Short mmCIF file of N, CA and C in Angstrom, two decimals:
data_model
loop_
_atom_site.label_atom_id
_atom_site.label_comp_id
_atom_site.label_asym_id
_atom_site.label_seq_id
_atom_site.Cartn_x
_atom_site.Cartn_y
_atom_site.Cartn_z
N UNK A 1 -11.79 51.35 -45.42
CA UNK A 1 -11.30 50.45 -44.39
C UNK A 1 -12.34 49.37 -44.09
N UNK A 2 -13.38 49.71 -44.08
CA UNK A 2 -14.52 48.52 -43.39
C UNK A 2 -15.02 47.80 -44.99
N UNK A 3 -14.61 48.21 -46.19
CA UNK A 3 -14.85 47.42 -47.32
C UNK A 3 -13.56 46.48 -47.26
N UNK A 4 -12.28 46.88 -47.01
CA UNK A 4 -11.00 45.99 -46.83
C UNK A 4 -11.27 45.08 -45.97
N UNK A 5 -11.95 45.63 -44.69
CA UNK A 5 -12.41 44.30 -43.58
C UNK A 5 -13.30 42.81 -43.98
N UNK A 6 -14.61 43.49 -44.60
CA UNK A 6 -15.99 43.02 -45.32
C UNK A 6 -15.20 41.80 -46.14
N UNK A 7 -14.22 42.33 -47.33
CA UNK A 7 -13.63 41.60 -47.79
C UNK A 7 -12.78 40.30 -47.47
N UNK A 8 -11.86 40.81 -46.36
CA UNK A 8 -11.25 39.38 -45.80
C UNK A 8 -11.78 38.76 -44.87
N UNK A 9 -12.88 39.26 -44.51
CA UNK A 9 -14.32 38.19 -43.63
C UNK A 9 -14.75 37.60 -44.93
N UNK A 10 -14.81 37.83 -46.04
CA UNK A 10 -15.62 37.19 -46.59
C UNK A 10 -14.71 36.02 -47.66
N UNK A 11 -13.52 36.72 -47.57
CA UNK A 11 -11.88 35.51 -48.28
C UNK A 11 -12.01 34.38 -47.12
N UNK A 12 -11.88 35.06 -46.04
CA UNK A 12 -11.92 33.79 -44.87
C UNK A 12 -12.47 32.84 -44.56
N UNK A 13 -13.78 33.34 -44.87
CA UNK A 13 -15.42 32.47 -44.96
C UNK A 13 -15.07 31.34 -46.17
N UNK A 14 -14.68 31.85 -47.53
CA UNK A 14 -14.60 30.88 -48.63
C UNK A 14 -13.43 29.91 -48.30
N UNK A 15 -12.54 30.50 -47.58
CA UNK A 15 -10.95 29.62 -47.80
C UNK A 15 -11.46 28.65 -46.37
N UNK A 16 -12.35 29.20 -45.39
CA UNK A 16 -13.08 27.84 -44.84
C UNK A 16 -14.02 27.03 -45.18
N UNK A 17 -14.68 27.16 -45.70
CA UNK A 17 -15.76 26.37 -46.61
C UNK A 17 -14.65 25.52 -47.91
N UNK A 18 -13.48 25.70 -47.86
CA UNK A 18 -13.00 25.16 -48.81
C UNK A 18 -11.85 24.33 -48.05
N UNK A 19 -11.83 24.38 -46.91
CA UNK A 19 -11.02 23.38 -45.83
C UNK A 19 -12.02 22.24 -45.29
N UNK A 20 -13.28 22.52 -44.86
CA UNK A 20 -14.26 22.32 -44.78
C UNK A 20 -14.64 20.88 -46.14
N UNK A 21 -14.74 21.11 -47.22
CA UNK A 21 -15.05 20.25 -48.17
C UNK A 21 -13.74 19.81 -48.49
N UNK A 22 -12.75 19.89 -48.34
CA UNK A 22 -11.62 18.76 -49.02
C UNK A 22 -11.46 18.37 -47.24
N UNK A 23 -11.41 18.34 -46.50
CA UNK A 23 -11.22 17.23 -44.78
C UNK A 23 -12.15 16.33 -45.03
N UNK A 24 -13.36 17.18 -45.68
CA UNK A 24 -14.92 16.14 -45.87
C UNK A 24 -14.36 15.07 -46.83
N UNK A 25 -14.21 15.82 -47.94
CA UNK A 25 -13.77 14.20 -48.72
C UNK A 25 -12.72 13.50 -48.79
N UNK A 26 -11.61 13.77 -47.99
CA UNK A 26 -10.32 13.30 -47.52
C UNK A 26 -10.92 11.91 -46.52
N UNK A 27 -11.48 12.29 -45.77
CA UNK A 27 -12.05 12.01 -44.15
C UNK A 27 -13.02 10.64 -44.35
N UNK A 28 -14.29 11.34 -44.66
CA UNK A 28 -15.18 11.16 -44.44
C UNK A 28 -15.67 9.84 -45.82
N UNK A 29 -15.15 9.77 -46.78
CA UNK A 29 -15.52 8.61 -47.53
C UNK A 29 -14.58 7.07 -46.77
N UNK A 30 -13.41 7.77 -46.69
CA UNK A 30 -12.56 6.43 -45.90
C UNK A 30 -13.00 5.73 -44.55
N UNK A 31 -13.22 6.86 -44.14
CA UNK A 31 -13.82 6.55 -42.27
C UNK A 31 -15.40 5.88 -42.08
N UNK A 32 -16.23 6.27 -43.08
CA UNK A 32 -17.56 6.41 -42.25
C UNK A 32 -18.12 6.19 -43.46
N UNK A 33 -17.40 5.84 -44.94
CA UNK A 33 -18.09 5.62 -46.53
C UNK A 33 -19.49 6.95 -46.38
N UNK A 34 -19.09 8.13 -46.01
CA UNK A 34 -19.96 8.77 -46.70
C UNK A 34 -19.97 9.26 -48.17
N UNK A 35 -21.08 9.91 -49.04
CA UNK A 35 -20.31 10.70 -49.97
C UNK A 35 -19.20 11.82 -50.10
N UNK A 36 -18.60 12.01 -50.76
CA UNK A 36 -18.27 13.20 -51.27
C UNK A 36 -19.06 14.40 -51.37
N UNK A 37 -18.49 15.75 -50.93
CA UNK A 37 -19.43 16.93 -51.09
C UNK A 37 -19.18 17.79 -51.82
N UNK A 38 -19.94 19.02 -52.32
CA UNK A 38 -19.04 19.57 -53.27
C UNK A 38 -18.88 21.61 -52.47
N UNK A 39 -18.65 22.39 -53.43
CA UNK A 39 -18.32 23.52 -52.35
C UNK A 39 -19.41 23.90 -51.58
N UNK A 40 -20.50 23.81 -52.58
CA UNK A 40 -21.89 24.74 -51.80
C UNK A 40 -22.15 23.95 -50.82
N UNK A 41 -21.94 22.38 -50.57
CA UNK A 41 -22.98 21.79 -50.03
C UNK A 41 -21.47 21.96 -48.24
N UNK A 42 -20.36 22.17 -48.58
CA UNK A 42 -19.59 22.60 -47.66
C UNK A 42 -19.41 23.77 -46.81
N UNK A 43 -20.38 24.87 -48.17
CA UNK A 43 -20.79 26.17 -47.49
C UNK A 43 -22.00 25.93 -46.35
N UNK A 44 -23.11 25.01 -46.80
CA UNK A 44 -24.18 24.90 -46.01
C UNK A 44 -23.94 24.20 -44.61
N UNK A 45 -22.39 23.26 -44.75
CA UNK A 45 -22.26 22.76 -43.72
C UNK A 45 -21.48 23.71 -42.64
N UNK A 46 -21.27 24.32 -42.98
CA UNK A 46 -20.34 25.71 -42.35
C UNK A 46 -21.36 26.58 -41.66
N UNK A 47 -22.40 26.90 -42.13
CA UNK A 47 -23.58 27.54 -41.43
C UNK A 47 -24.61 26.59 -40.58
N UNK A 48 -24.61 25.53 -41.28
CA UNK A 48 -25.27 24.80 -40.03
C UNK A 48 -24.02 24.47 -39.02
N UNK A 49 -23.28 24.51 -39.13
CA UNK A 49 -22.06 24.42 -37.52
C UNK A 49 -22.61 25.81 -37.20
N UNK A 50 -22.27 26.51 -37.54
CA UNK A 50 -22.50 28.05 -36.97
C UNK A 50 -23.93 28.04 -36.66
N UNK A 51 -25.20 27.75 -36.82
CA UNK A 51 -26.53 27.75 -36.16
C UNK A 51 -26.52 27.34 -34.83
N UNK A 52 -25.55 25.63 -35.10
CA UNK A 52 -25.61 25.23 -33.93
C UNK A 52 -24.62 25.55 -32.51
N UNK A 53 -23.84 25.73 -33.31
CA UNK A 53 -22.44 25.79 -32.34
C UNK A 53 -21.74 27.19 -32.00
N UNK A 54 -22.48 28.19 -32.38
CA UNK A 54 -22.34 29.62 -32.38
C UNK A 54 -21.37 30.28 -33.34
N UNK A 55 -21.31 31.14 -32.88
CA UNK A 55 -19.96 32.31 -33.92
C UNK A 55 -18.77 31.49 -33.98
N UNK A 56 -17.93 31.85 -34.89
CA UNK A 56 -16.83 31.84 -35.07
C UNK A 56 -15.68 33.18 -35.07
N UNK A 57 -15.77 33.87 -33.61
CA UNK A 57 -15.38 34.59 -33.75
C UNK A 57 -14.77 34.66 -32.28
N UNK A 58 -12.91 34.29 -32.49
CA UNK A 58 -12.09 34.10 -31.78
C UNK A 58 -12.03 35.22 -30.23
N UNK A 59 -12.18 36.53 -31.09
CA UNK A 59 -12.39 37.35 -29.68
C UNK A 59 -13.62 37.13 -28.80
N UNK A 60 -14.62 36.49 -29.27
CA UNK A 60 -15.49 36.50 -28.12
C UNK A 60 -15.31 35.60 -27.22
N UNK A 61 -14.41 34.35 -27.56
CA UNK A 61 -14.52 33.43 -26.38
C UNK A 61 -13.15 33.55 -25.71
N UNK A 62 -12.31 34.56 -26.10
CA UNK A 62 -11.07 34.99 -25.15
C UNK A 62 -11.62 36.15 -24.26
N UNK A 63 -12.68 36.82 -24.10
CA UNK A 63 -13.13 37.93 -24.00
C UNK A 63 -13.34 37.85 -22.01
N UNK A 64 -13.16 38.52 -21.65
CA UNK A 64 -12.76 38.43 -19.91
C UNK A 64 -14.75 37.95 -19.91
N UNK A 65 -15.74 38.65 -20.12
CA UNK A 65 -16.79 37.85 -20.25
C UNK A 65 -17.17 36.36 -19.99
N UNK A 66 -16.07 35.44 -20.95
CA UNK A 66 -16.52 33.98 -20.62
C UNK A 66 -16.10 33.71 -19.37
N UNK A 67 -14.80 34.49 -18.87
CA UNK A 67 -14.22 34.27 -17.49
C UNK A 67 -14.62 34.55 -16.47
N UNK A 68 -15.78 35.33 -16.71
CA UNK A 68 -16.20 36.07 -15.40
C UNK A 68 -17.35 35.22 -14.89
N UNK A 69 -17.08 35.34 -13.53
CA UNK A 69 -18.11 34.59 -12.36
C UNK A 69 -19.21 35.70 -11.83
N UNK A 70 -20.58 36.40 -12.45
CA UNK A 70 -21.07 37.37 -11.80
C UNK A 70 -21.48 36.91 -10.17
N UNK A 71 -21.57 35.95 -10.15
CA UNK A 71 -22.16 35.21 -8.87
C UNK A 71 -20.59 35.55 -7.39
N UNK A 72 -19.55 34.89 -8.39
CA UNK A 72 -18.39 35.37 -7.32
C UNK A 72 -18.06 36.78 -7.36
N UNK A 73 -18.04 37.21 -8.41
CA UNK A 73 -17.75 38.61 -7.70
C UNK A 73 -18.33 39.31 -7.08
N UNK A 74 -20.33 39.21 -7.21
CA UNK A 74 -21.08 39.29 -5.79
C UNK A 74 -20.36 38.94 -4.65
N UNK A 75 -20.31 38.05 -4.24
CA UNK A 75 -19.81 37.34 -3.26
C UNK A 75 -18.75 37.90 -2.79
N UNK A 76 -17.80 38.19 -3.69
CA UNK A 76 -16.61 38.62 -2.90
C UNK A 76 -16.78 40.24 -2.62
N UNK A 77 -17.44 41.10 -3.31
CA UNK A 77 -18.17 42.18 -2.57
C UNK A 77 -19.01 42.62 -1.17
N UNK A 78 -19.77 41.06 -0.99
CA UNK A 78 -20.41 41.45 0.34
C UNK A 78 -19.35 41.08 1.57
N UNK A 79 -19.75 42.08 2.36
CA UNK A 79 -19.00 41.72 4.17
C UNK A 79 -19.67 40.43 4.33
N UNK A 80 -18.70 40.28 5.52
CA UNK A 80 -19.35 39.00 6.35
C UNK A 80 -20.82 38.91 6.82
N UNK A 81 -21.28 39.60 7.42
CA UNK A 81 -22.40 40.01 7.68
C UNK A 81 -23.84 39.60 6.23
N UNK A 82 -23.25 40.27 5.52
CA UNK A 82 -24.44 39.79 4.68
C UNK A 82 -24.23 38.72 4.11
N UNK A 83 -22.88 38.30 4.04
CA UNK A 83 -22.95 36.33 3.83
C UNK A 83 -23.41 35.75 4.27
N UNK A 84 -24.14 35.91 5.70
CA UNK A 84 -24.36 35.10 7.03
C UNK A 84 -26.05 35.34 6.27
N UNK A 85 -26.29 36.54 6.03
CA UNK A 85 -27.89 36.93 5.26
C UNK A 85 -28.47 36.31 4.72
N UNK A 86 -27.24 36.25 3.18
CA UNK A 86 -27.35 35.33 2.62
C UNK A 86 -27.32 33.84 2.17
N UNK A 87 -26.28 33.28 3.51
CA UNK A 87 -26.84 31.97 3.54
C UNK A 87 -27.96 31.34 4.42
N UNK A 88 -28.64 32.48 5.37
CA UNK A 88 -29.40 32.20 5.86
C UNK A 88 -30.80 32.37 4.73
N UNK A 89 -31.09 33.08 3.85
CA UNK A 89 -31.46 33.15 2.94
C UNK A 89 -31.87 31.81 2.33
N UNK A 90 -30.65 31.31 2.19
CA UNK A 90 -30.24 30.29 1.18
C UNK A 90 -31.11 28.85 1.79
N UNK A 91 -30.70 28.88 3.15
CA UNK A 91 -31.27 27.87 3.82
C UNK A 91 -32.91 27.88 4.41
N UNK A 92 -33.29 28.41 4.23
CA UNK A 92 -34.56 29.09 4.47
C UNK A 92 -35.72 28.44 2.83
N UNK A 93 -34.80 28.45 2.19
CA UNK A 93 -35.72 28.02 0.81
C UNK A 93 -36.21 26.95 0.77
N UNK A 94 -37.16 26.17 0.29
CA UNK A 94 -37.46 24.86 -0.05
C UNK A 94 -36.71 24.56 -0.85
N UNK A 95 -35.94 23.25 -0.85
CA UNK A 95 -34.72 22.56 -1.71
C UNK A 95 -34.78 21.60 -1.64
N UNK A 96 -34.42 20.84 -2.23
CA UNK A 96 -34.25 18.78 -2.13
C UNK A 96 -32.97 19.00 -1.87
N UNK A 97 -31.98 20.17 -2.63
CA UNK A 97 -30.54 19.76 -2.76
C UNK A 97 -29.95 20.56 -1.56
N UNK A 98 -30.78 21.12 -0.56
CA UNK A 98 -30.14 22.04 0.76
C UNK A 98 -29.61 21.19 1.30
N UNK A 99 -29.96 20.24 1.78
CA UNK A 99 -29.15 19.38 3.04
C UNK A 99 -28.01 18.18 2.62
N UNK A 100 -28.06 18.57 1.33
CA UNK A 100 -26.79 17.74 0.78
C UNK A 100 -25.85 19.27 0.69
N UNK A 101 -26.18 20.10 0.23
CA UNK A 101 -24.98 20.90 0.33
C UNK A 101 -24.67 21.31 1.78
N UNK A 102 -25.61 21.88 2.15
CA UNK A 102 -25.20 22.79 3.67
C UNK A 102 -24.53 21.89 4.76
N UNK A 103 -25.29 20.78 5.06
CA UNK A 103 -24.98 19.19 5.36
C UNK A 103 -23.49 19.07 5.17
N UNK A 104 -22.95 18.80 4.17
CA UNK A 104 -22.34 17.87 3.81
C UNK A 104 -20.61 17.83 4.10
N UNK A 105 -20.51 18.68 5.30
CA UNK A 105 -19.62 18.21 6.26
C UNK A 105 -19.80 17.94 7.71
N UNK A 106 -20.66 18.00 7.65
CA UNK A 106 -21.53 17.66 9.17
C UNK A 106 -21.73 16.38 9.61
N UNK A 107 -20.86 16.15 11.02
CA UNK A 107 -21.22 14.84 11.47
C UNK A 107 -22.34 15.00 12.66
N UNK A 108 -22.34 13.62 13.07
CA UNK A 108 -23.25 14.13 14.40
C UNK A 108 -22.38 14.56 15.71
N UNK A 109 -21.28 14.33 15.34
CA UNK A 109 -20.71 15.00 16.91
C UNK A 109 -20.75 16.45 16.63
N UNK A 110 -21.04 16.91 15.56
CA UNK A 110 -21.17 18.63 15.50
C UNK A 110 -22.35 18.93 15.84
N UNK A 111 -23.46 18.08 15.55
CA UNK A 111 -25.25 18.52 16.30
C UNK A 111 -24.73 18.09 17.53
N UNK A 112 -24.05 17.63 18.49
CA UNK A 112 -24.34 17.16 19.67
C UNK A 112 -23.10 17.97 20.22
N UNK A 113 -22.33 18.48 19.70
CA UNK A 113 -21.34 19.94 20.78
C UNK A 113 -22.57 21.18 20.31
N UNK A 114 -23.31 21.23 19.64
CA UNK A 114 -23.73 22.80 19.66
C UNK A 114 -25.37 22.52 20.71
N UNK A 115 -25.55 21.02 20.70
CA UNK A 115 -26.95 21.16 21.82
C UNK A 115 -26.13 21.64 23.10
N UNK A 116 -24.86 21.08 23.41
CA UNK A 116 -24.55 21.39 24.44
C UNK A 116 -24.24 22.76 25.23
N UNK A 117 -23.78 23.50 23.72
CA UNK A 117 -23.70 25.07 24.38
C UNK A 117 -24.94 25.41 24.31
N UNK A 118 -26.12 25.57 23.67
CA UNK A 118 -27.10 25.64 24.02
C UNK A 118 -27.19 25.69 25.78
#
């Protein structure tokens, strides 16, 4: 079973490297006058996409993983109470970007009703 697998990972790999070099020379001499390539040099371009641009492997980027927010689902775990913690936390830090976020529905008639209950 895992030699049947090995195998059509590795049919798949060639029958892309071979989509890969005929788009190239379909494409790429008309558009942009590059050369023509031939299979190997279509195989190498197939692995340098893959160096740069990661796997090619469809389940990992459907995978609940890319979807997941670890930060929100913190968040939606803590009570109120430790939100209040934690944004006091938050505001407490040295930031350039604190008073644009925390700020940034705040007018001054909201500093000037809370001096008053004061």
């Amino acid at each position: 079973m895992k030699q049947r697998f090995f195998l059509i990972k590795i049919a798949g790999f060639a029958i892309l490297c071979l989509i890969v070099m005929l788009l190239w020379n379909w494409l790429t001499p008309v558009l942009f006058t590059l050369p023509t390539i031939n299979y190997l040099q279509s195989v190498g371009l197939v692995l340098l996409c893959r160096l740069l641009f990661g796997r090619f492997n469809p389940e990992f980027y459907n995978s609940e993983n890319m979807r997941r927010n670890p930060m929100k689902e913190k968040w939606m775990k803590m009570s109120d109470d430790e939100r209040e913690v934690f944004i006091k936390k938050i505001r407490e830090r040295p930031s350039w970007r604190k008073d644009r976020f925390f700020n940034r529905n705040k007018t001054d008639n909201d500093d000037s009703s809370t001096e008053h209950e004061k």
